[in-house]
């Protein structure tokens, strides 16, 4: 794994993009990164439900790794706070649990940025789908040619349900309910065919292992990883299974970006 120094210095391109946003903050700013030597090449991204993300600089929560930057995105009346770090053309969105925010993913933001990804997380606004798609838009606006989705609980449901809509490179869902907020995450209902991994605990009382299993593909047992214990969602990353789960995340991301 790269040294911690890389995690702190990687967001150079991200901060350059924020500087451009700040210069246009009085108007309708869109995230168009400046083209420095370290900037990733531009890439055509598929249109998304939220359109181009309108960004404004914001204070970064103190819980997040040094070098993380933050913007508000989406409608002014109900904005989404999106925090990001790292650099490159491979984007990873970490979707939090219900009523959660980027702080739930602080350790993974740092770890995955250190692996060479441009990584973002966010806090849910009143409209979950708008928040989720706006966060994907932020990554693409910053130069991500492809975006993989990793979500916990509610975030996992949204990741699986919206994967096809946002043209996800890969999907990892930790303890996702098969349905949440009207989002149907069942694999049988999805047109997404890329790399998928659903991870759940046998005794997860918050969701139930069978509900999470429905998010995996019934005809492909490799898309479901059942672990002993009761850890739910992001708690899987602080359980005795932490290294196993991180390895599974890394392998699924690599498959999507291959």
Short mmCIF file of N, CA, C and O in Angstrom, two decimals, residues 63-64 94-109 121-122 124 152-153 155 233-235 237-238:
data_model
loop_
_atom_site.label_atom_id
_atom_site.label_comp_id
_atom_site.label_asym_id
_atom_site.label_seq_id
_atom_site.Cartn_x
_atom_site.Cartn_y
_atom_site.Cartn_z
N UNK A 63 -13.69 15.41 10.59
CA UNK A 63 -13.53 13.97 10.72
C UNK A 63 -12.79 13.36 9.54
O UNK A 63 -12.34 12.21 9.62
N UNK A 64 -12.66 14.10 8.44
CA UNK A 64 -12.12 13.53 7.20
C UNK A 64 -10.61 13.72 7.09
O UNK A 64 -10.03 14.60 7.74
N UNK A 94 -18.41 6.46 -2.24
CA UNK A 94 -18.73 5.74 -1.01
C UNK A 94 -20.04 6.29 -0.46
O UNK A 94 -20.08 7.41 0.05
N UNK A 95 -21.11 5.53 -0.57
CA UNK A 95 -22.44 6.00 -0.18
C UNK A 95 -22.74 5.58 1.26
O UNK A 95 -22.67 4.40 1.59
N UNK A 96 -23.11 6.54 2.11
CA UNK A 96 -23.32 6.23 3.53
C UNK A 96 -24.65 5.56 3.84
O UNK A 96 -25.51 5.42 2.98
N UNK A 97 -24.78 5.20 5.09
CA UNK A 97 -26.02 4.62 5.58
C UNK A 97 -27.09 5.70 5.75
O UNK A 97 -26.83 6.88 5.56
N UNK A 98 -28.29 5.30 6.10
CA UNK A 98 -29.39 6.24 6.29
C UNK A 98 -29.01 7.30 7.33
O UNK A 98 -28.51 6.97 8.41
N UNK A 99 -29.25 8.56 6.99
CA UNK A 99 -28.94 9.71 7.84
C UNK A 99 -27.44 9.86 8.10
O UNK A 99 -27.03 10.61 8.99
N UNK A 100 -26.62 9.15 7.33
CA UNK A 100 -25.18 9.23 7.51
C UNK A 100 -24.55 10.25 6.58
O UNK A 100 -25.21 10.89 5.77
N UNK A 101 -23.24 10.38 6.70
CA UNK A 101 -22.50 11.31 5.86
C UNK A 101 -21.11 10.75 5.60
O UNK A 101 -20.81 9.60 5.92
N UNK A 102 -20.23 11.59 5.03
CA UNK A 102 -18.90 11.13 4.64
C UNK A 102 -18.06 10.66 5.81
O UNK A 102 -17.13 9.86 5.62
N UNK A 103 -18.35 11.12 7.02
CA UNK A 103 -17.56 10.72 8.18
C UNK A 103 -17.57 9.21 8.38
O UNK A 103 -16.61 8.63 8.89
N UNK A 104 -18.65 8.54 7.97
CA UNK A 104 -18.71 7.09 8.09
C UNK A 104 -17.63 6.41 7.26
O UNK A 104 -17.25 5.27 7.53
N UNK A 105 -17.15 7.10 6.24
CA UNK A 105 -16.21 6.51 5.30
C UNK A 105 -14.80 7.11 5.40
O UNK A 105 -13.99 6.93 4.49
N UNK A 106 -14.51 7.82 6.48
CA UNK A 106 -13.24 8.54 6.58
C UNK A 106 -12.03 7.64 6.34
O UNK A 106 -11.12 7.99 5.56
N UNK A 107 -11.99 6.48 6.97
CA UNK A 107 -10.83 5.59 6.81
C UNK A 107 -10.71 5.07 5.39
O UNK A 107 -9.61 4.97 4.83
N UNK A 108 -11.86 4.71 4.78
CA UNK A 108 -11.82 4.19 3.41
C UNK A 108 -11.50 5.29 2.40
O UNK A 108 -10.87 5.02 1.36
N UNK A 109 -11.91 6.53 2.65
CA UNK A 109 -11.51 7.64 1.79
C UNK A 109 -9.98 7.71 1.71
O UNK A 109 -9.41 7.81 0.62
N UNK A 121 -17.37 10.91 -0.96
CA UNK A 121 -18.53 10.48 -0.19
C UNK A 121 -19.39 11.72 0.04
O UNK A 121 -19.02 12.83 -0.34
N UNK A 122 -20.54 11.54 0.68
CA UNK A 122 -21.49 12.64 0.77
C UNK A 122 -22.45 12.44 1.93
O UNK A 122 -22.46 11.38 2.56
N UNK A 124 -26.63 12.64 2.88
CA UNK A 124 -27.92 12.58 2.20
C UNK A 124 -28.71 13.88 2.35
O UNK A 124 -28.81 14.43 3.45
N UNK A 152 -23.10 1.35 1.89
CA UNK A 152 -23.44 0.60 3.11
C UNK A 152 -24.90 0.78 3.43
O UNK A 152 -25.42 1.91 3.41
N UNK A 153 -25.60 -0.32 3.71
CA UNK A 153 -27.01 -0.29 4.08
C UNK A 153 -27.81 0.48 3.02
O UNK A 153 -27.85 0.08 1.87
N UNK A 155 -27.04 3.12 1.49
CA UNK A 155 -26.12 3.46 0.40
C UNK A 155 -25.89 2.29 -0.53
O UNK A 155 -25.73 2.47 -1.75
N UNK A 233 -23.62 -3.04 7.65
CA UNK A 233 -23.15 -1.89 6.86
C UNK A 233 -21.69 -1.57 7.09
O UNK A 233 -20.83 -2.46 7.04
N UNK A 234 -21.40 -0.30 7.39
CA UNK A 234 -20.01 0.12 7.57
C UNK A 234 -19.35 -0.57 8.76
O UNK A 234 -18.12 -0.61 8.84
N UNK A 235 -20.15 -1.11 9.68
CA UNK A 235 -19.57 -1.83 10.82
C UNK A 235 -18.79 -3.05 10.38
O UNK A 235 -17.93 -3.55 11.12
N UNK A 237 -16.53 -2.99 8.36
CA UNK A 237 -15.15 -2.52 8.20
C UNK A 237 -14.46 -2.26 9.54
O UNK A 237 -13.29 -1.87 9.56
N UNK A 238 -15.17 -2.46 10.63
CA UNK A 238 -14.54 -2.36 11.95
C UNK A 238 -14.68 -3.68 12.71
O UNK A 238 -14.33 -3.76 13.88
#
